[in-house]
Structures are given as C-alpha cells and as structure tokens.
mmCIF file of C-alpha atoms in Angstrom:
data_model
loop_
_atom_site.group_PDB
_atom_site.id
_atom_site.type_symbol
_atom_site.label_atom_id
_atom_site.label_comp_id
_atom_site.label_asym_id
_atom_site.label_seq_id
_atom_site.Cartn_x
_atom_site.Cartn_y
_atom_site.Cartn_z
ATOM 1 C CA MET A 588 -34.798 107.116 -46.368
ATOM 2 C CA MET A 589 -31.040 106.700 -45.899
ATOM 3 C CA ARG A 590 -31.583 105.047 -42.501
ATOM 4 C CA ILE A 591 -34.029 102.572 -44.013
ATOM 5 C CA PHE A 592 -31.530 101.763 -46.757
ATOM 6 C CA LYS A 593 -28.706 101.174 -44.251
ATOM 7 C CA ALA A 594 -30.913 98.978 -42.102
ATOM 8 C CA PHE A 595 -31.967 96.955 -45.148
ATOM 9 C CA LEU A 596 -28.338 96.610 -46.283
ATOM 10 C CA LEU A 597 -27.290 95.436 -42.825
ATOM 11 C CA PHE A 598 -30.113 92.909 -42.829
ATOM 12 C CA ILE A 599 -28.958 91.561 -46.184
ATOM 13 C CA ILE A 600 -25.358 91.276 -44.961
ATOM 14 C CA SER A 601 -26.407 89.582 -41.746
ATOM 15 C CA THR A 602 -28.672 87.123 -43.565
ATOM 16 C CA SER A 603 -25.950 86.221 -46.024
ATOM 17 C CA ILE A 604 -23.519 85.538 -43.198
ATOM 18 C CA TRP A 605 -25.761 83.016 -41.467
ATOM 19 C CA ALA A 606 -26.748 81.465 -44.776
ATOM 20 C CA GLN A 607 -23.134 80.708 -45.670
ATOM 21 C CA ASP A 608 -22.423 78.836 -42.474
ATOM 22 C CA SER A 609 -25.058 77.941 -39.903
ATOM 23 C CA THR A 610 -22.412 77.090 -37.296
ATOM 24 C CA LEU A 611 -20.710 79.840 -35.294
ATOM 25 C CA THR A 612 -17.462 78.811 -33.583
ATOM 26 C CA ILE A 613 -16.569 80.903 -30.527
ATOM 27 C CA GLY A 614 -13.100 80.763 -29.005
ATOM 28 C CA LEU A 615 -12.854 80.909 -25.209
ATOM 29 C CA LYS A 616 -10.116 81.070 -22.621
ATOM 30 C CA PRO A 617 -11.001 80.796 -18.894
ATOM 31 C CA THR A 618 -10.805 84.311 -17.459
ATOM 32 C CA PRO A 619 -12.878 84.538 -14.258
ATOM 33 C CA PRO A 620 -15.149 86.275 -13.550
ATOM 34 C CA PHE A 621 -15.862 86.963 -17.236
ATOM 35 C CA ILE A 622 -15.373 83.503 -18.716
ATOM 36 C CA VAL A 623 -15.624 80.440 -16.465
ATOM 37 C CA GLN A 624 -15.404 76.850 -17.690
ATOM 38 C CA GLU A 625 -17.881 74.663 -15.866
ATOM 39 C CA GLY A 626 -17.430 70.952 -15.295
ATOM 40 C CA SER A 627 -19.597 70.105 -18.251
ATOM 41 C CA GLY A 628 -17.464 72.225 -20.536
ATOM 42 C CA ARG A 629 -20.177 74.840 -20.829
ATOM 43 C CA PRO A 630 -19.103 78.471 -20.399
ATOM 44 C CA ALA A 631 -20.340 80.762 -17.659
ATOM 45 C CA GLY A 632 -19.376 84.161 -16.305
ATOM 46 C CA LEU A 633 -20.103 87.820 -16.943
ATOM 47 C CA SER A 634 -19.075 87.906 -20.630
ATOM 48 C CA TYR A 635 -21.023 84.753 -21.378
ATOM 49 C CA ARG A 636 -24.132 86.190 -19.742
ATOM 50 C CA PHE A 637 -23.792 89.224 -21.979
ATOM 51 C CA TRP A 638 -23.441 86.936 -25.007
ATOM 52 C CA GLU A 639 -26.634 85.147 -23.972
ATOM 53 C CA LEU A 640 -28.484 88.443 -24.511
ATOM 54 C CA ILE A 641 -27.226 88.383 -28.111
ATOM 55 C CA ASP A 642 -27.302 84.653 -28.784
ATOM 56 C CA ASP A 643 -31.087 84.578 -29.168
ATOM 57 C CA GLN A 644 -30.773 87.070 -32.029
ATOM 58 C CA VAL A 645 -28.241 84.951 -33.944
ATOM 59 C CA PRO A 646 -29.831 82.444 -36.386
ATOM 60 C CA ALA A 647 -26.934 80.006 -36.204
ATOM 61 C CA ARG A 648 -25.830 77.009 -34.166
ATOM 62 C CA VAL A 649 -23.092 77.987 -31.693
ATOM 63 C CA GLN A 650 -20.182 75.790 -30.667
ATOM 64 C CA TYR A 651 -17.384 76.666 -28.242
ATOM 65 C CA ARG A 652 -13.690 75.916 -28.524
ATOM 66 C CA TRP A 653 -11.533 76.274 -25.406
ATOM 67 C CA TYR A 654 -7.912 77.433 -25.323
ATOM 68 C CA ASP A 655 -5.345 77.239 -22.540
ATOM 69 C CA ASP A 656 -3.826 80.668 -23.089
ATOM 70 C CA MET A 657 -4.865 84.009 -24.528
ATOM 71 C CA GLU A 658 -2.071 84.103 -27.088
ATOM 72 C CA GLY A 659 -3.124 80.757 -28.592
ATOM 73 C CA MET A 660 -6.736 81.877 -28.833
ATOM 74 C CA LEU A 661 -5.851 85.183 -30.517
ATOM 75 C CA GLU A 662 -3.600 83.381 -32.995
ATOM 76 C CA ALA A 663 -6.464 81.019 -33.810
ATOM 77 C CA LEU A 664 -8.688 84.042 -34.411
ATOM 78 C CA ALA A 665 -6.118 85.654 -36.686
ATOM 79 C CA ARG A 666 -5.925 82.408 -38.722
ATOM 80 C CA GLY A 667 -9.718 82.236 -38.970
ATOM 81 C CA GLU A 668 -9.997 78.943 -37.073
ATOM 82 C CA VAL A 669 -12.750 80.464 -34.938
ATOM 83 C CA ASP A 670 -15.360 83.047 -35.910
ATOM 84 C CA LEU A 671 -15.087 85.235 -32.811
ATOM 85 C CA SER A 672 -14.190 85.311 -29.137
ATOM 86 C CA ILE A 673 -16.411 86.670 -26.389
ATOM 87 C CA ASN A 674 -13.498 86.855 -23.943
ATOM 88 C CA PRO A 675 -12.863 90.290 -22.360
ATOM 89 C CA VAL A 676 -10.069 91.215 -24.745
ATOM 90 C CA THR A 677 -8.497 94.661 -24.330
ATOM 91 C CA VAL A 678 -8.187 96.653 -27.544
ATOM 92 C CA THR A 679 -4.536 97.508 -28.227
ATOM 93 C CA GLU A 680 -2.743 99.001 -31.194
ATOM 94 C CA GLN A 681 -0.703 95.853 -31.784
ATOM 95 C CA ARG A 682 -3.776 93.603 -31.770
ATOM 96 C CA MET A 683 -5.622 95.867 -34.193
ATOM 97 C CA ASP A 684 -3.033 95.011 -36.856
ATOM 98 C CA SER A 685 -4.297 91.408 -37.086
ATOM 99 C CA LEU A 686 -7.749 91.436 -35.475
ATOM 100 C CA ASP A 687 -11.014 93.359 -35.521
ATOM 101 C CA PHE A 688 -12.919 94.395 -32.415
ATOM 102 C CA SER A 689 -16.557 94.978 -31.639
ATOM 103 C CA GLN A 690 -18.261 97.823 -29.875
ATOM 104 C CA PRO A 691 -16.886 97.771 -26.255
ATOM 105 C CA TYR A 692 -19.280 96.070 -23.856
ATOM 106 C CA PHE A 693 -17.390 96.594 -20.582
ATOM 107 C CA ILE A 694 -15.159 99.394 -19.280
ATOM 108 C CA SER A 695 -12.625 98.675 -16.569
ATOM 109 C CA GLY A 696 -9.031 99.522 -15.718
ATOM 110 C CA THR A 697 -5.529 98.173 -15.250
ATOM 111 C CA ALA A 698 -4.730 98.013 -11.539
ATOM 112 C CA MET A 699 -1.998 96.901 -9.153
ATOM 113 C CA VAL A 700 -1.859 94.372 -6.319
ATOM 114 C CA ARG A 701 0.836 94.643 -3.653
ATOM 115 C CA ARG A 702 1.614 93.104 -0.289
ATOM 116 C CA SER A 703 -0.201 94.625 2.669
ATOM 117 C CA GLU A 704 2.115 96.743 4.783
ATOM 118 C CA SER A 705 2.427 97.004 8.554
ATOM 119 C CA SER A 706 2.299 100.601 9.790
ATOM 120 C CA TRP A 707 5.223 99.946 12.120
ATOM 121 C CA MET A 708 7.324 98.425 9.363
ATOM 122 C CA VAL A 709 6.605 101.360 7.059
ATOM 123 C CA PHE A 710 7.470 103.779 9.894
ATOM 124 C CA LEU A 711 10.808 102.066 10.518
ATOM 125 C CA GLU A 712 11.519 102.018 6.804
ATOM 126 C CA ASN A 713 10.881 105.763 6.621
ATOM 127 C CA PHE A 714 12.892 106.364 9.813
ATOM 128 C CA PHE A 715 15.985 104.872 8.218
ATOM 129 C CA SER A 716 15.274 106.433 4.836
ATOM 130 C CA ARG A 717 17.605 108.739 2.979
ATOM 131 C CA GLN A 718 15.066 111.551 3.189
ATOM 132 C CA PHE A 719 14.961 111.407 6.995
ATOM 133 C CA PHE A 720 18.739 111.408 7.427
ATOM 134 C CA SER A 721 19.074 114.221 4.874
ATOM 135 C CA ALA A 722 16.668 116.392 6.880
ATOM 136 C CA ILE A 723 18.541 115.633 10.117
ATOM 137 C CA ALA A 724 21.903 116.355 8.470
ATOM 138 C CA ILE A 725 20.703 119.741 7.191
ATOM 139 C CA LEU A 726 19.354 120.643 10.626
ATOM 140 C CA LEU A 727 22.593 119.715 12.401
ATOM 141 C CA GLY A 728 24.623 121.508 9.735
ATOM 142 C CA VAL A 729 22.784 124.791 10.245
ATOM 143 C CA ILE A 730 23.123 124.518 14.035
ATOM 144 C CA LEU A 731 26.856 123.815 13.695
ATOM 145 C CA LEU A 732 27.341 126.736 11.281
ATOM 146 C CA PHE A 733 25.941 129.371 13.634
ATOM 147 C CA GLY A 734 27.578 127.760 16.659
ATOM 148 C CA THR A 735 30.959 127.926 14.923
ATOM 149 C CA LEU A 736 30.429 131.579 13.943
ATOM 150 C CA VAL A 737 29.655 132.549 17.544
ATOM 151 C CA TRP A 738 32.681 130.601 18.782
ATOM 152 C CA PHE A 739 34.868 132.354 16.188
ATOM 153 C CA PHE A 740 34.107 135.742 17.774
ATOM 154 C CA GLU A 741 33.834 134.642 21.391
ATOM 155 C CA ARG A 742 37.180 132.819 21.471
ATOM 156 C CA ARG A 743 38.905 136.198 21.100
ATOM 157 C CA HIS A 744 37.266 137.664 24.187
ATOM 158 C CA PRO A 745 40.058 138.191 26.762
ATOM 159 C CA GLU A 746 37.857 137.267 29.696
ATOM 160 C CA GLY A 747 35.566 134.838 27.944
ATOM 161 C CA VAL A 748 35.106 131.589 29.799
ATOM 162 C CA GLN A 749 31.834 130.355 28.279
ATOM 163 C CA PHE A 750 33.367 129.383 24.939
ATOM 164 C CA ARG A 751 36.706 127.614 25.158
ATOM 165 C CA LYS A 752 39.430 129.151 23.028
ATOM 166 C CA ASN A 753 40.660 125.896 21.478
ATOM 167 C CA TRP A 754 38.780 123.770 18.951
ATOM 168 C CA ARG A 755 36.725 122.249 21.760
ATOM 169 C CA GLY A 756 34.951 125.612 21.902
ATOM 170 C CA ILE A 757 33.133 124.591 18.716
ATOM 171 C CA PHE A 758 31.159 122.143 20.857
ATOM 172 C CA ASP A 759 30.301 125.031 23.198
ATOM 173 C CA GLY A 760 29.060 126.990 20.205
ATOM 174 C CA PHE A 761 27.063 124.004 18.947
ATOM 175 C CA TRP A 762 25.424 123.625 22.382
ATOM 176 C CA TRP A 763 24.544 127.313 22.533
ATOM 177 C CA SER A 764 23.152 127.272 18.972
ATOM 178 C CA ALA A 765 20.943 124.223 19.661
ATOM 179 C CA VAL A 766 19.633 125.671 22.957
ATOM 180 C CA THR A 767 18.876 128.989 21.274
ATOM 181 C CA MET A 768 17.114 127.384 18.296
ATOM 182 C CA THR A 769 14.871 125.253 20.514
ATOM 183 C CA THR A 770 14.161 128.259 22.800
ATOM 184 C CA VAL A 771 15.090 126.173 25.849
ATOM 185 C CA GLY A 772 17.137 129.078 27.176
ATOM 186 C CA TYR A 773 19.359 127.520 29.859
ATOM 187 C CA GLY A 774 21.406 130.716 29.997
ATOM 188 C CA ASP A 775 24.654 128.843 30.771
ATOM 189 C CA LYS A 776 26.271 130.336 27.667
ATOM 190 C CA SER A 777 25.711 133.682 25.999
ATOM 191 C CA PRO A 778 27.807 135.780 23.596
ATOM 192 C CA GLU A 779 29.687 138.736 25.057
ATOM 193 C CA THR A 780 31.436 140.227 22.022
ATOM 194 C CA SER A 781 29.760 142.542 19.531
ATOM 195 C CA GLY A 782 30.398 140.079 16.709
ATOM 196 C CA GLY A 783 29.042 137.171 18.738
ATOM 197 C CA ARG A 784 25.910 139.055 19.696
ATOM 198 C CA THR A 785 25.359 140.122 16.088
ATOM 199 C CA ILE A 786 25.536 136.480 15.008
ATOM 200 C CA ALA A 787 23.215 135.553 17.892
ATOM 201 C CA PHE A 788 20.717 138.215 16.819
ATOM 202 C CA ILE A 789 20.722 136.935 13.236
ATOM 203 C CA TRP A 790 20.461 133.320 14.425
ATOM 204 C CA MET A 791 17.449 134.002 16.643
ATOM 205 C CA PHE A 792 15.342 135.274 13.749
ATOM 206 C CA THR A 793 16.809 132.849 11.217
ATOM 207 C CA ALA A 794 15.998 129.910 13.475
ATOM 208 C CA ILE A 795 12.345 130.946 13.606
ATOM 209 C CA LEU A 796 12.167 130.748 9.811
ATOM 210 C CA LEU A 797 14.302 127.653 9.360
ATOM 211 C CA ILE A 798 13.117 125.464 12.202
ATOM 212 C CA SER A 799 9.548 125.233 10.893
ATOM 213 C CA GLY A 800 10.687 124.129 7.422
ATOM 214 C CA LEU A 801 13.337 121.734 8.685
ATOM 215 C CA THR A 802 11.026 120.249 11.290
ATOM 216 C CA ALA A 803 8.396 119.765 8.608
ATOM 217 C CA GLY A 804 11.005 117.954 6.515
ATOM 218 C CA VAL A 805 11.815 115.598 9.364
ATOM 219 C CA ALA A 806 8.121 115.031 10.091
ATOM 220 C CA SER A 807 7.447 114.381 6.415
ATOM 221 C CA ALA A 808 10.237 111.821 6.304
ATOM 222 C CA LEU A 809 8.713 110.009 9.284
ATOM 223 C CA THR A 810 5.158 110.130 7.958
ATOM 224 C CA VAL A 811 3.874 106.628 7.311
ATOM 225 C CA LYS A 812 3.849 106.297 3.535
ATOM 226 C CA SER A 813 2.658 103.124 1.906
ATOM 227 C CA MET A 814 3.807 101.885 -1.468
ATOM 228 C CA GLU A 815 0.552 103.215 -2.926
ATOM 229 C CA SER A 816 1.482 106.807 -2.060
ATOM 230 C CA LYS A 817 4.851 106.358 -3.764
ATOM 231 C CA ILE A 818 3.245 105.516 -7.126
ATOM 232 C CA GLU A 819 1.592 108.415 -8.902
ATOM 233 C CA SER A 820 2.103 107.271 -12.502
ATOM 234 C CA ILE A 821 3.309 104.246 -14.428
ATOM 235 C CA GLU A 822 6.783 105.798 -14.590
ATOM 236 C CA ASP A 823 7.070 105.296 -10.823
ATOM 237 C CA LEU A 824 6.767 101.533 -11.321
ATOM 238 C CA ARG A 825 10.383 101.508 -12.526
ATOM 239 C CA ARG A 826 11.453 101.759 -8.877
ATOM 240 C CA PHE A 827 9.761 98.454 -8.059
ATOM 241 C CA LYS A 828 9.867 94.887 -9.318
ATOM 242 C CA THR A 829 6.705 94.345 -11.333
ATOM 243 C CA GLY A 830 4.982 91.337 -12.856
ATOM 244 C CA THR A 831 2.003 90.545 -15.084
ATOM 245 C CA ILE A 832 0.586 87.738 -17.244
ATOM 246 C CA ASP A 833 2.447 87.092 -20.476
ATOM 247 C CA ALA A 834 0.894 87.739 -23.910
ATOM 248 C CA THR A 835 -1.866 90.017 -22.585
ATOM 249 C CA GLY A 836 -2.900 93.607 -23.217
ATOM 250 C CA THR A 837 -1.396 94.528 -19.859
ATOM 251 C CA ALA A 838 1.940 93.005 -20.852
ATOM 252 C CA GLU A 839 1.887 94.989 -24.101
ATOM 253 C CA TYR A 840 1.045 98.204 -22.247
ATOM 254 C CA LEU A 841 3.803 97.736 -19.655
ATOM 255 C CA GLY A 842 6.250 96.752 -22.389
ATOM 256 C CA ASN A 843 5.946 100.238 -23.860
ATOM 257 C CA TYR A 844 7.599 101.518 -20.661
ATOM 258 C CA GLY A 845 10.286 98.867 -20.390
ATOM 259 C CA LEU A 846 8.239 96.839 -17.913
ATOM 260 C CA PRO A 847 7.530 94.377 -16.371
ATOM 261 C CA ASP A 848 10.404 92.507 -14.722
ATOM 262 C CA ASN A 849 8.654 89.113 -14.650
ATOM 263 C CA TYR A 850 5.900 87.298 -16.558
ATOM 264 C CA TYR A 851 3.552 84.659 -15.168
ATOM 265 C CA ALA A 852 1.103 82.183 -16.628
ATOM 266 C CA SER A 853 -1.764 83.025 -14.264
ATOM 267 C CA VAL A 854 -2.953 85.419 -11.595
ATOM 268 C CA GLU A 855 -2.377 82.778 -8.916
ATOM 269 C CA GLU A 856 1.290 82.500 -9.921
ATOM 270 C CA GLY A 857 1.618 86.288 -9.765
ATOM 271 C CA PHE A 858 0.115 86.383 -6.268
ATOM 272 C CA GLU A 859 2.463 83.638 -5.127
ATOM 273 C CA ALA A 860 5.422 85.637 -6.506
ATOM 274 C CA LEU A 861 4.227 88.600 -4.444
ATOM 275 C CA ARG A 862 4.171 86.516 -1.276
ATOM 276 C CA LYS A 863 7.663 85.188 -1.973
ATOM 277 C CA GLU A 864 8.805 88.807 -2.573
ATOM 278 C CA GLU A 865 9.997 87.956 -6.081
ATOM 279 C CA ILE A 866 8.090 91.066 -7.188
ATOM 280 C CA ASP A 867 6.691 94.114 -5.414
ATOM 281 C CA ILE A 868 3.663 94.760 -7.640
ATOM 282 C CA PHE A 869 1.467 92.560 -9.825
ATOM 283 C CA VAL A 870 -0.380 94.411 -12.596
ATOM 284 C CA PHE A 871 -3.448 93.183 -14.447
ATOM 285 C CA ASP A 872 -7.143 93.866 -15.136
ATOM 286 C CA ARG A 873 -8.957 95.130 -12.043
ATOM 287 C CA PRO A 874 -12.051 92.849 -12.201
ATOM 288 C CA VAL A 875 -9.874 89.757 -12.566
ATOM 289 C CA LEU A 876 -7.589 90.796 -9.709
ATOM 290 C CA ARG A 877 -10.563 91.529 -7.465
ATOM 291 C CA PHE A 878 -12.131 88.162 -8.291
ATOM 292 C CA TYR A 879 -9.036 86.181 -7.289
ATOM 293 C CA LEU A 880 -8.467 88.269 -4.154
ATOM 294 C CA GLU A 881 -12.035 87.671 -2.981
ATOM 295 C CA LYS A 882 -11.984 84.037 -4.076
ATOM 296 C CA SER A 883 -9.105 82.981 -1.832
ATOM 297 C CA ASP A 884 -9.464 85.684 0.838
ATOM 298 C CA ASN A 885 -5.948 87.023 0.259
ATOM 299 C CA GLN A 886 -5.716 89.320 3.268
ATOM 300 C CA ASP A 887 -1.951 89.567 2.866
ATOM 301 C CA LEU A 888 -2.417 91.270 -0.519
ATOM 302 C CA VAL A 889 -4.014 94.639 -1.297
ATOM 303 C CA LEU A 890 -5.658 95.916 -4.497
ATOM 304 C CA ASP A 891 -4.611 99.495 -5.280
ATOM 305 C CA SER A 892 -7.511 101.949 -5.441
ATOM 306 C CA ARG A 893 -6.304 103.669 -8.630
ATOM 307 C CA ASN A 894 -6.184 102.590 -12.271
ATOM 308 C CA LEU A 895 -3.038 102.908 -14.351
ATOM 309 C CA LYS A 896 -5.196 103.158 -17.463
ATOM 310 C CA THR A 897 -8.743 102.583 -18.695
ATOM 311 C CA ASP A 898 -9.521 99.312 -20.499
ATOM 312 C CA TYR A 899 -12.288 98.689 -23.013
ATOM 313 C CA TYR A 900 -13.352 95.052 -23.367
ATOM 314 C CA SER A 901 -14.673 93.931 -26.750
ATOM 315 C CA PHE A 902 -15.493 90.814 -28.719
ATOM 316 C CA THR A 903 -12.731 89.820 -31.125
ATOM 317 C CA TYR A 904 -12.984 88.790 -34.784
ATOM 318 C CA PRO A 905 -10.589 87.759 -37.538
ATOM 319 C CA LYS A 906 -9.443 90.697 -39.611
ATOM 320 C CA GLY A 907 -12.105 91.762 -42.085
ATOM 321 C CA SER A 908 -14.815 89.564 -40.596
ATOM 322 C CA PRO A 909 -18.359 90.654 -41.580
ATOM 323 C CA LEU A 910 -19.518 89.539 -38.140
ATOM 324 C CA ARG A 911 -18.450 92.825 -36.612
ATOM 325 C CA GLU A 912 -20.902 94.820 -38.687
ATOM 326 C CA ALA A 913 -23.601 92.235 -38.140
ATOM 327 C CA LEU A 914 -23.212 91.938 -34.359
ATOM 328 C CA ASP A 915 -22.430 95.541 -33.342
ATOM 329 C CA PRO A 916 -26.075 96.685 -33.472
ATOM 330 C CA LYS A 917 -27.058 93.686 -31.348
ATOM 331 C CA ILE A 918 -24.285 94.519 -28.841
ATOM 332 C CA VAL A 919 -25.513 98.102 -28.572
ATOM 333 C CA ARG A 920 -29.075 96.948 -27.934
ATOM 334 C CA ALA A 921 -27.880 94.480 -25.306
ATOM 335 C CA LEU A 922 -25.844 97.212 -23.559
ATOM 336 C CA LYS A 923 -28.976 99.339 -23.225
ATOM 337 C CA SER A 924 -31.150 96.510 -21.982
ATOM 338 C CA ASP A 925 -32.474 96.241 -18.436
ATOM 339 C CA SER A 926 -31.229 92.668 -18.300
ATOM 340 C CA TRP A 927 -27.581 93.707 -18.711
ATOM 341 C CA ASN A 928 -27.916 96.507 -16.159
ATOM 342 C CA PHE A 929 -29.401 93.998 -13.723
ATOM 343 C CA ILE A 930 -26.506 91.586 -14.322
ATOM 344 C CA LEU A 931 -23.967 94.367 -13.714
ATOM 345 C CA ARG A 932 -25.673 95.430 -10.481
ATOM 346 C CA LYS A 933 -25.577 91.869 -9.168
ATOM 347 C CA ALA A 934 -21.921 91.494 -10.202
ATOM 348 C CA SER A 935 -20.962 94.693 -8.397
ATOM 349 C CA LYS A 936 -22.502 93.263 -5.205
ATOM 350 C CA GLY A 937 -20.614 90.006 -5.598
ATOM 351 C CA GLN A 938 -23.730 87.989 -6.376
ATOM 352 C CA ASP A 939 -23.966 85.195 -8.909
#
C-alpha cells in the first residue's frame, strides 16, 4: 500500500512539473566523448545517448543551451537559467552546496597523462640518481673501513712488505678488502699479524652478508623505473609539475592537496603543455583523456593505468529542483535497460 502511495505521489509531482512549464531547457558544454556539439548545433555523445533513453518519457519540449566553459554552465544552473544539465558532472562537496545531483549514470576515475619515456633515458636518469650514488658510497665506505683496519695492524709487522707502513698502505688495505669481498682471491696481499687476520676473518663473513644487500641496492637504483612507478598516491604528485582544467571537479580535488601547478582551458592545451615540458603530469577524467589521446594518435603521451580516485557522473539541477525526484526513477530504469548496456559495450570498443 505504501509503495502504491509513493508511486502515486511521484506521478502527481511529475505531472505538476510538466504542467507548469512544457519547455525543458538543458545546459550543455562540449565534453567529448560524452557531449559533442555537431555542426547543426544538435548534441551527440555518450551522455546524450543516455538522455535519449529518458527523453521519450518526458512530456515536455526540450531545448538546448550551449556554454563555452563548465563554470559558466554551473553558474547558470545555480541561478536557475536552465532546468538541468546532462553533462558528465562529477559530484563534489563544494558543488553540492549550490546544486543538486541525480542518481549517478556513469562511473569512471581521475587519471594521469604523462610523456612517454625512453628506457635508455630512464636508465641514465637512474644511473646518475642520488639513490645509485648513495649505494655506491656505502659499498666503498665499508670496503675502506675494513681495509684501513687491516692496514692498522699490518703496518706494525716488522717484516711486513705487503702493506706499506705510511698512509699509502691504506690503498693496499683497500685493494685487499675489495679483492676479498669479491672473492677474486689474487693472493698478492694477505694479513700476517694476529690482529690483521682477526679482522680478515670477520670481514670474510661480514662481506657475505653485506654484499648481497648492497648489491641489491645498486641493482635497485639502476632498475628502469618509469614515472608511473614513482607515483603510488596523490601525495606523490607534489614531486612533479601537474596541470588540469580550471573550474572542474578535478581542479577542486587537486586543490585539496595544494595542487595543481598550472590550469588550462582544454585538454588539448594540457597535452601541449606536456610536450613543451611545462608540466610533468596532466590530470583529468579518464574517458575524456582517452578520447583525446585516441583522437589525435598522441603516441608521445601515455595514459596511466591507475585511477587517483573514483568519479560518479550525474545530471545536475538547480538547488531544490523537483526534477531530481521526477527523473531519478527514469534514470534508474534507463541504467538497467539493454539499450544502455549495448551503448556502453560499443563505446568500450571505440565504436560510434
């Protein structure tokens, strides 16, 4: 009984909405592949195709109003100049203060685009990295320490000729220590004093334990690591110059972390900034980034395989608009329809 009452109430609300104004004004901003403005001014794209599944259920005449930027469109929504927007708008806390959002109709993520990296260039970068030189310095320091200790005892040997008695004998000790550690075993130098042999005995077993760890450190420093492997969370982006599109959900999200370094008016401008090395990473919605990468065959740029966060795309209404309650059931039915699943499958294969 309660379900019947709610359905009847929703029907009454919906009917009253269309009766008050038979014209529905929808705000749009070109955002391929979701919203595309065709030459005739008619919309196209993934979001529009989803709206077409709902449009037949709306007893009102629909007109579209185009905007040049997302911020202008959202401001128009907040002022009530348009009834709703079918653009893929990300729900954020700041936007919820002035706007209402529908049931999400598409789930995606915020991703990163960076310049493609040559394996040789990355190797050279790692070769001259601080980590590599630190590992080498530790290795040489340990060799020098034990070589100096052996020289300290051997220089006192009255008949010792293998380790010079002056400071140059430190080089003899260093040579012996390196040969012993690497198990080359030339045999040209060997300790003769009890103290020297004790140090040699300790060094032989210590070297077995240390050489594996130190060698692994050097190998790790030389391992080819791309920029992608250096970024495990959004906090790691602080080490790079980042960019995104101004007045977007991505810009708001990055702003919470003191990012980005640069703002751009479009994805194309962000890609161009990447090529000019003005920024290291461009951050935005994954489907949009993939569309522009495939559109212009940007082989010099790479889309990161991970998402920084999950995004939920929704229709947008003015605050307190009764359209949300009227359209949400229609959105849910459209999401479950075979037609929408078919559209998504074609989109995932890059088909029109």
